[in-house]
Amino acid sequence: MNMPFYVSPEQLMKDRADFARKGIARGRSVVVLAYDGGIAFATENPSRALHKISEIYDRIAFAAVGKYNEFENLRVAGVRYADMRGYSYDRSDVTARGLANAYAQTLGTVFITESKPLEVEIVVAEVGAEAADDQIYRLTYDGTVADEHSFVVMGGQAEQLGRRVKEGWREDMSLGEALRLAVAALGSGEGSSPRTIEAAQLEVAVLERDRPRRAFRRLTRQVLADLLAEGGEGPSGAAAPADDLPPADDLPVGPATPGMGTADTAPPDGVDSTEPEAGPKSSDESPTDESPTEEKPDAGPDKSSGTTPGADH
Amino acid sequence: MDFLAEHAPDRLPGNRSMPAGMTDPATLSPHATTIVAMTFDGGVLMAGDRRATAGNMIASRSIEKVFPADEYSAVGFAGSAGIGLELVRLFQLELEHYEKIEGSLLSLNGKANRLATMLRGNLPMAMQGLAVVPLFAGYDLDKDTGRIFSYDPTGGRYEEHEHHGVGSGSVFARGAMKKLWRRGMDAEAAVHVAVEALYDAADDDSATGGPDTVRRIFPVVATVSVDGYQRIESAEIARVAEQIADERRERGSIA
């Protein structure tokens, strides 16, 4: 009875999508939201060296959730793409749209052709000259691109957190307000007891509209703590001493976990990613059976079809 | 650059074949001239005049030859303007690329060596007359001091101390700096010395442009300190140039 079973394309795609979604939901969320002076990114990430948020080009930043090695590859490819474009043509010819399309191609191709889809979800954001020119693109594991406005939450319990951000978000928030909302949202998952996340556990960066060329800036330590402590609202917070250029090297390289594939694996379910792969392989049976049994939290972010762009968050 | 070499080798300056014979390549490209650099207390300064020449003609009165290489270093060049500008652009790109990929800045030595490698890549062109000689200066965050590196067209890298100059007018500029440079100068004094050195270079070298008070074109002067690269405002340079002219007028019309 070694006959290969027929697997319908629908089933195949669904299995892959389920697999990717499961991997993405296991990590911690990233919140991206617009504020009056640009776009802010926040995530819970105790590592100072392994970033989930990074600079791609002058006005473009990248944020990702999922497997570290996979999105790190994408990030490096993005930086190369942007730098090469900018060198060949002009710096102004590097746009988030072009980059998002390039990523979409890669993700889509991998989703269809490789044995395993990339377990990542990324945001490519570009800060424009005015708030109306800001662009936020969200790309999912299958290459779907969604043009988002105002805010995006991805990874972990994205839907739950997204609702939380949606309640609090309004136009023209100050940086302090936006970050407090983001951090409150990040701490709100997992049941109903909200946690407070300390500044040291956060990775926060902004694309600042008013910076001359490279708009990307990481907010660390004191600057961040001040902003979160609600005193640091308004322009004084934004103009605080920048910790911008050498993002990593003035900090002791912390307890990084370089050996682990996933920087963001939450401690309780630090199962390595080979385990769920068993699911899709035996796809002809009833693949949906095992997901509820092993991991409850997955039920949240799941949507039925693999290509839902997640329109409302 | 390695990435470019692999994927788009035609975009690297060294890899282009030159049509043989025809014209003297040296006349093809305008020449950029004097660049000076000097250390001061808390950093390093770089300044360059604004002239590019093609033979006996002035090709440009307002070319800029001093650039930020990254936040903590400056690069200037003398020689073939086209090649030099491309070299600088590629160098800037490379430093920024490294910074983004690795998440940390290259060390100052690393940057200086990288520039040497790129220059070596240009050797075939240099042999045909399109040589470019950069000057690199930066603030060493590890040693908390400003440092200067000079190069030869074959990619030799030499660390210079206190002050240095490259380009056709550098002989005169260096002479001036030898007399004017003092240990422990502050940035303001260094700006004064740099403008005066360029003034001397322009005085005796026809390929170096002096302060142009009619068109309001003044040398590019930039300092690099722990606060990063900072270009001195043109108005400030104008003021210093004016002051120097006054001093010299007083001293006697020969100087």
XYZ file of C-alpha atoms in Angstrom:
568
model
C 0.000 0.000 0.000
C 2.743 2.436 -0.863
C 0.643 4.209 -3.369
C 1.027 7.971 -3.147
C -2.189 9.449 -1.962
C -3.870 12.112 -3.938
C -3.757 15.399 -2.110
C -5.898 18.128 -3.484
C -4.162 21.455 -4.082
C -6.564 23.115 -1.711
C -5.588 20.718 1.020
C -1.888 21.133 0.267
C -2.047 24.905 0.439
C -4.114 24.802 3.557
C -1.665 22.500 5.277
C 1.220 24.733 4.407
C -0.640 27.789 5.535
C -1.578 26.124 8.815
C 2.002 25.135 9.358
C 3.312 28.626 8.709
C 0.642 30.257 10.809
C 1.378 27.979 13.693
C 5.053 28.873 13.590
C 4.303 32.570 13.435
C 1.796 32.474 16.259
C 4.318 30.863 18.541
C 6.586 33.917 18.735
C 5.979 37.261 20.304
C 4.093 40.018 18.587
C 5.386 43.101 16.859
C 3.315 46.267 16.879
C 3.822 48.844 14.143
C 1.885 52.074 14.415
C 1.891 55.544 13.003
C 2.315 58.528 15.300
C 2.417 62.239 14.576
C 6.127 62.335 13.783
C 6.546 59.072 11.895
C 6.136 55.362 12.411
C 6.941 53.467 15.594
C 7.834 49.796 15.993
C 7.753 47.885 19.237
C 8.196 44.312 20.295
C 9.150 42.353 23.337
C 12.684 41.157 22.778
C 15.188 40.787 25.585
C 18.083 40.326 23.182
C 20.085 43.417 22.351
C 21.850 41.823 19.443
C 19.242 39.853 17.574
C 16.858 42.391 16.221
C 13.369 41.922 14.938
C 13.174 45.523 13.814
C 15.847 47.000 11.603
C 16.770 49.609 9.075
C 16.621 48.820 5.393
C 17.263 52.180 3.813
C 17.033 55.898 4.449
C 13.294 56.034 5.043
C 12.472 52.345 5.136
C 12.409 49.933 8.028
C 11.655 46.274 8.406
C 9.968 44.367 11.198
C 9.394 40.663 11.331
C 8.050 37.845 13.424
C 8.625 34.138 13.068
C 11.823 32.199 12.652
C 14.875 34.334 13.160
C 17.091 32.723 10.539
C 14.397 33.010 7.915
C 13.542 36.650 8.403
C 17.187 37.565 8.901
C 17.820 36.196 5.426
C 14.998 38.290 4.077
C 16.311 41.346 5.860
C 19.792 40.971 4.403
C 18.304 40.437 0.962
C 16.258 43.583 1.442
C 19.251 45.672 2.450
C 21.134 44.413 -0.583
C 18.241 45.084 -2.866
C 17.860 48.610 -1.513
C 21.549 49.481 -1.503
C 22.072 48.167 -4.994
C 19.069 50.047 -6.342
C 20.128 53.204 -4.615
C 23.625 52.919 -5.988
C 22.538 52.086 -9.516
C 19.902 54.773 -9.735
C 19.322 57.245 -6.971
C 18.562 57.092 -3.289
C 15.079 58.405 -3.934
C 14.367 55.493 -6.260
C 14.326 52.996 -3.424
C 10.750 52.651 -2.274
C 8.906 50.463 0.166
C 6.563 49.428 -2.613
C 9.375 48.040 -4.719
C 10.837 46.272 -1.762
C 7.488 44.833 -0.705
C 6.977 43.486 -4.206
C 10.382 41.853 -4.175
C 9.616 40.248 -0.830
C 6.213 39.139 -2.048
C 7.844 37.343 -4.966
C 10.286 35.574 -2.699
C 7.720 34.573 -0.124
C 5.240 33.469 -2.755
C 7.779 31.369 -4.600
C 8.989 29.703 -1.448
C 5.440 29.022 -0.344
C 4.620 27.206 -3.572
C 7.842 25.491 -4.485
C 9.783 24.683 -1.361
C 8.981 21.797 0.901
C 8.333 24.176 3.773
C 6.975 27.712 3.621
C 8.823 30.490 5.415
C 7.405 30.890 8.887
C 7.580 34.637 8.862
C 5.385 37.629 8.645
C 6.971 40.960 7.878
C 6.184 44.628 7.700
C 7.968 47.003 5.372
C 7.297 50.597 6.317
C 8.382 53.825 4.713
C 7.999 57.217 6.257
C 7.051 59.919 3.765
C 7.436 63.666 3.773
C 3.958 63.939 5.231
C 1.794 61.575 7.200
C -0.325 60.943 4.129
C 2.725 59.614 2.277
C 3.565 57.001 4.886
C 3.382 53.469 3.628
C 3.057 50.314 5.648
C 3.038 46.976 3.842
C 2.382 43.759 5.597
C 3.550 40.557 3.971
C 2.494 37.133 5.043
C 4.190 33.759 4.618
C 2.464 33.083 1.294
C 3.499 36.343 -0.338
C 0.261 38.205 0.164
C 0.833 41.938 0.353
C -1.514 44.149 2.260
C -1.295 47.914 2.168
C -2.019 48.873 5.734
C -2.792 52.170 7.329
C -2.284 53.457 10.828
C -1.205 50.250 12.557
C -0.319 46.579 12.204
C 0.030 43.847 14.785
C 1.564 40.566 13.746
C 2.826 37.395 15.350
C 1.713 35.818 18.595
C -1.863 36.583 19.470
C -2.044 39.139 16.734
C -5.783 39.391 16.544
C -6.317 39.944 20.223
C -3.543 42.515 20.402
C -4.772 44.134 17.218
C -8.151 44.738 18.814
C -6.454 46.313 21.787
C -4.457 48.666 19.571
C -7.496 49.456 17.482
C -9.383 50.620 20.554
C -6.638 52.986 21.595
C -5.268 54.206 18.306
C -6.152 57.593 16.889
C -4.471 59.941 14.482
C -1.734 62.291 15.644
C -0.713 60.432 18.750
C 2.537 61.609 20.219
C 5.424 59.169 20.274
C 5.002 58.595 24.000
C 1.299 57.867 23.644
C 1.856 55.567 20.707
C 4.536 53.598 22.513
C 2.509 53.307 25.675
C -0.377 51.961 23.642
C 1.907 49.519 21.856
C 3.490 48.290 25.047
C 0.161 47.981 26.797
C -1.039 45.900 23.865
C 2.061 43.717 23.913
C 1.488 43.020 27.571
C -2.189 42.298 27.188
C -2.115 38.861 25.572
C -2.311 35.485 27.259
C -5.577 35.398 29.059
C -6.768 38.489 30.796
C -4.044 39.499 33.242
C -2.140 42.390 31.701
C 1.594 42.459 32.354
C 3.857 45.454 32.427
C 6.890 45.016 30.217
C 10.010 46.794 31.320
C 11.971 48.994 28.977
C 14.892 46.596 29.073
C 12.712 43.844 27.652
C 11.565 45.913 24.718
C 12.957 46.508 21.288
C 11.653 49.823 20.062
C 12.568 51.826 16.990
C 11.098 54.709 15.057
C 11.209 56.125 11.571
C 11.279 59.832 12.292
C 9.870 62.047 9.614
C 12.020 65.027 10.503
C 15.417 63.390 10.430
C 17.353 64.535 7.379
C 18.421 61.357 5.639
C 18.382 58.165 7.603
C 15.126 58.282 9.473
C 15.608 55.101 11.432
C 16.467 55.352 15.088
C 16.458 52.840 17.882
C 15.122 53.921 21.230
C 16.873 52.285 24.098
C 17.328 52.509 27.816
C 16.747 55.944 29.303
C 15.149 57.548 26.274
C 12.685 54.719 26.038
C 12.039 54.554 29.757
C 11.273 58.281 29.786
C 8.882 57.959 26.889
C 7.080 55.088 28.522
C 6.894 56.883 31.834
C 4.488 59.335 30.156
C 6.550 62.391 31.161
C 8.493 62.291 27.928
C 5.688 63.264 25.637
C 5.912 65.623 22.753
C 8.861 66.941 20.871
C 11.277 66.904 23.786
C 11.073 63.157 23.826
C 11.680 62.896 20.132
C 14.677 65.187 20.237
C 16.280 63.375 23.123
C 19.894 62.316 22.707
C 19.956 59.869 19.920
C 21.267 56.438 20.393
C 21.138 56.098 16.711
C 24.137 55.117 14.743
C 25.976 52.434 16.513
C 22.889 50.568 17.508
C 24.478 47.568 19.062
C 28.009 48.330 19.910
C 27.622 50.657 22.810
C 25.671 48.046 24.627
C 27.182 44.928 26.011
C 26.079 42.124 23.799
C 23.574 40.594 26.074
C 22.583 37.059 26.707
C 21.955 36.416 23.085
C 20.901 33.053 21.906
C 22.818 32.748 18.712
C 22.591 29.010 18.497
C 18.869 28.911 18.517
C 17.029 29.322 15.297
C 14.237 31.305 16.818
C 15.170 34.279 18.853
C 11.664 34.814 19.846
C 10.506 31.445 20.912
C 8.499 31.939 24.023
C 9.979 30.011 26.909
C 7.104 27.673 27.669
C 6.785 26.252 24.197
C 10.395 26.144 23.197
C 9.713 23.093 21.117
C 11.906 23.092 18.121
C 10.278 23.603 14.868
C 10.740 20.110 13.520
C 7.886 18.902 15.606
C 4.912 20.448 13.865
C 6.237 19.422 10.493
C 4.905 16.017 11.174
C 1.434 17.418 10.800
C 1.369 18.464 7.177
C 3.167 15.329 6.004
C 0.336 13.070 7.009
C -2.014 15.422 5.374
C -4.394 12.968 3.860
C -5.834 12.018 7.175
C -7.302 14.843 9.111
C -4.705 17.523 9.568
C -6.862 19.789 11.616
C -7.151 17.227 14.310
C -3.878 17.760 15.979
C -3.596 21.482 16.123
C -6.172 22.012 18.859
C -4.679 19.327 20.997
C -1.157 20.562 21.121
C -1.419 24.301 21.196
C -4.450 26.160 22.269
C -3.303 29.715 21.576
C -3.201 29.018 17.870
C -6.901 29.091 17.639
C -6.806 32.865 17.978
C -5.022 34.153 14.920
C -6.194 31.462 12.572
C -8.467 32.328 9.772
C -9.921 29.840 7.452
C -8.216 30.427 4.141
C -4.496 30.592 3.732
C -4.506 33.813 1.828
C -6.447 36.081 4.097
C -4.508 39.305 4.265
C -5.942 40.100 7.653
C -7.717 43.128 6.415
C -8.743 44.681 9.653
C -5.500 44.902 11.524
C 31.549 45.713 -3.105
C 32.011 41.966 -2.962
C 28.331 41.581 -3.558
C 28.498 43.956 -6.509
C 31.534 42.161 -7.873
C 29.546 38.956 -7.868
C 26.263 40.218 -9.187
C 26.977 43.307 -11.204
C 30.697 43.481 -11.922
C 30.191 46.105 -14.590
C 29.198 48.581 -11.919
C 32.574 48.516 -10.250
C 35.057 51.115 -11.418
C 38.009 48.765 -11.754
C 36.333 46.310 -14.034
C 35.766 48.389 -17.066
C 37.938 47.948 -20.071
C 39.227 51.109 -21.594
C 39.311 51.663 -25.309
C 42.926 51.497 -26.323
C 44.786 54.512 -27.602
C 42.640 57.277 -29.010
C 43.116 60.069 -26.521
C 45.167 60.553 -23.450
C 42.745 59.432 -20.757
C 44.058 62.058 -18.399
C 42.427 64.731 -20.515
C 39.071 62.971 -20.433
C 38.227 63.692 -16.876
C 38.517 66.910 -14.954
C 41.027 66.949 -12.157
C 40.185 67.716 -8.611
C 42.910 69.209 -6.500
C 43.870 70.132 -2.986
C 42.560 68.377 0.119
C 43.966 68.921 3.587
C 43.274 67.171 6.860
C 44.508 67.802 10.371
C 43.808 66.652 13.862
C 42.666 68.942 16.627
C 41.799 68.463 20.230
C 38.802 66.148 20.154
C 38.651 65.257 16.508
C 39.869 65.672 13.005
C 39.168 68.177 10.265
C 39.127 67.865 6.498
C 38.924 70.644 3.958
C 39.027 70.864 0.200
C 38.973 73.634 -2.356
C 36.230 73.830 -4.956
C 38.039 73.774 -8.268
C 38.251 71.060 -10.909
C 40.471 71.569 -13.910
C 40.790 70.032 -17.351
C 44.210 70.898 -18.679
C 44.557 74.629 -18.446
C 40.816 75.172 -18.233
C 38.678 75.352 -15.136
C 36.146 72.554 -15.439
C 34.177 73.428 -12.346
C 34.282 76.181 -9.790
C 31.943 74.588 -7.346
C 32.776 70.900 -7.244
C 32.816 69.344 -3.789
C 35.571 66.942 -2.908
C 35.074 66.343 0.783
C 32.280 64.024 1.863
C 31.051 62.225 4.925
C 32.063 58.591 4.530
C 29.790 57.723 7.400
C 28.803 59.307 10.681
C 32.339 59.223 12.076
C 34.596 59.724 9.096
C 35.230 61.969 6.140
C 36.759 61.237 2.779
C 38.165 63.603 0.190
C 39.971 62.967 -3.058
C 42.342 64.486 -5.534
C 42.736 63.274 -9.092
C 40.226 62.191 -11.711
C 36.933 63.663 -10.631
C 34.671 61.080 -12.232
C 36.521 58.135 -10.769
C 36.917 59.875 -7.436
C 33.237 60.672 -7.077
C 32.308 57.126 -7.910
C 34.863 55.796 -5.469
C 33.444 57.955 -2.718
C 29.889 56.951 -3.509
C 30.783 53.290 -3.452
C 32.755 53.714 -0.256
C 29.873 55.473 1.483
C 27.535 52.770 0.321
C 29.818 50.060 1.523
C 30.169 51.484 5.012
C 26.455 51.982 5.342
C 25.774 48.530 3.972
C 28.127 46.953 6.467
C 26.537 48.891 9.273
C 23.054 47.772 8.356
C 23.926 44.144 7.775
C 26.115 43.711 10.833
C 24.336 46.100 13.131
C 27.566 47.803 14.169
C 30.049 50.237 12.702
C 33.286 49.135 11.107
C 36.364 50.078 13.093
C 38.272 53.053 11.749
C 41.106 50.788 10.656
C 38.580 48.577 8.942
C 37.209 51.526 6.998
C 40.693 52.692 6.041
C 41.644 49.228 4.823
C 38.453 48.916 2.854
C 39.223 52.129 1.032
C 42.704 50.812 0.240
C 41.220 47.669 -1.286
C 38.835 49.664 -3.410
C 41.639 51.863 -4.584
C 43.681 48.850 -5.552
C 40.745 47.774 -7.687
C 41.190 50.971 -9.632
C 44.852 50.278 -10.387
C 44.355 49.393 -14.075
C 42.656 52.737 -14.615
C 45.336 54.525 -12.629
C 47.957 52.987 -14.905
C 46.182 54.528 -17.856
C 46.192 57.954 -16.325
C 42.930 58.044 -14.425
C 44.431 57.990 -10.983
C 42.651 59.121 -7.899
C 44.229 59.730 -4.506
C 41.870 59.876 -1.559
C 42.470 61.213 1.903
C 40.575 59.607 4.723
C 40.074 60.998 8.192
C 37.904 59.785 10.984
C 37.246 59.712 14.645
C 38.407 56.480 16.249
C 35.739 55.608 18.779
C 37.946 52.992 20.390
C 40.917 55.279 20.926
C 38.951 58.509 21.284
C 41.094 60.380 18.847
C 41.023 61.707 15.317
C 43.176 59.891 12.767
C 44.246 60.550 9.189
C 45.084 58.084 6.432
C 46.645 58.845 3.100
C 46.864 56.560 0.079
C 48.789 56.117 -3.088
C 47.111 55.160 -6.369
C 48.137 51.523 -5.986
C 46.229 51.137 -2.756
C 49.013 51.712 -0.266
C 47.645 52.970 3.007
C 49.697 55.217 5.269
C 48.657 56.655 8.562
C 49.532 60.332 8.907
C 49.958 62.232 12.117
C 48.937 65.773 12.960
C 48.223 66.941 9.415
C 48.442 65.978 5.783
C 47.411 67.117 2.336
C 46.966 65.598 -1.103
C 46.610 67.005 -4.584
C 48.510 69.392 -6.765
C 48.362 72.266 -4.286
C 49.242 70.117 -1.300
C 52.915 71.094 -1.387
C 52.012 74.644 -0.489
C 49.206 73.680 1.848
C 51.477 71.359 3.756
C 54.071 74.059 4.084
C 51.457 76.348 5.559
C 50.180 73.707 7.953
C 53.691 72.972 9.179
C 53.950 76.536 10.356
C 50.407 77.015 11.583
C 49.391 73.747 13.160
C 49.656 73.602 16.949
C 49.126 70.714 19.306
C 45.934 71.063 21.312
C 44.173 73.424 18.897
C 40.401 73.512 19.139
C 38.112 73.010 16.161
C 37.764 76.711 15.503
C 41.517 77.224 15.310
C 41.800 74.204 13.048
C 39.229 75.663 10.660
C 41.323 78.801 10.499
C 44.489 76.836 9.740
C 42.756 74.767 7.076
C 41.347 77.756 5.243
C 44.697 79.483 5.418
C 46.476 76.389 4.076
C 44.053 76.231 1.165
C 44.530 79.933 0.619
C 48.263 79.347 0.266
C 47.701 76.424 -2.058
C 45.434 78.498 -4.256
C 47.946 81.310 -4.194
C 50.649 79.268 -5.873
C 48.829 76.412 -7.603
C 46.664 77.342 -10.563
C 44.627 74.161 -10.214
C 43.463 75.025 -6.709
C 40.654 77.487 -6.265
C 40.789 80.169 -3.616
C 37.822 81.678 -1.803
C 35.541 83.129 -4.477
C 34.033 86.217 -2.886
C 32.115 87.212 -5.997
C 30.214 83.977 -6.406
C 30.327 83.240 -2.686
C 32.020 79.885 -3.200
C 34.192 78.840 -0.284
C 36.098 75.676 0.564
C 34.264 72.734 2.064
C 35.406 72.286 5.635
C 34.139 69.497 7.846
C 35.018 68.295 11.304
C 34.606 64.797 12.678
C 34.439 64.415 16.416
C 32.716 62.219 18.915
C 29.517 64.020 17.907
C 29.946 62.860 14.346
C 30.563 64.482 10.994
C 29.742 68.132 10.841
C 30.157 70.418 7.888
C 31.081 73.984 8.802
C 28.636 76.501 7.454
C 29.646 78.391 4.370
C 29.021 81.715 6.100
C 31.515 80.812 8.787
C 34.129 79.882 6.177
C 33.446 83.175 4.414
C 34.103 84.996 7.656
C 37.379 83.132 8.234
C 38.498 83.692 4.636
C 37.752 87.373 4.981
C 39.730 87.525 8.182
C 42.713 85.819 6.572
C 42.604 88.200 3.626
C 42.606 91.147 6.043
C 45.536 89.772 8.002
C 47.539 89.324 4.856
C 46.700 92.722 3.520
C 48.045 94.138 6.744
C 51.162 92.025 6.698
C 52.118 93.229 3.226
C 50.915 92.591 -0.258
C 53.541 89.947 -1.040
C 52.336 87.380 1.472
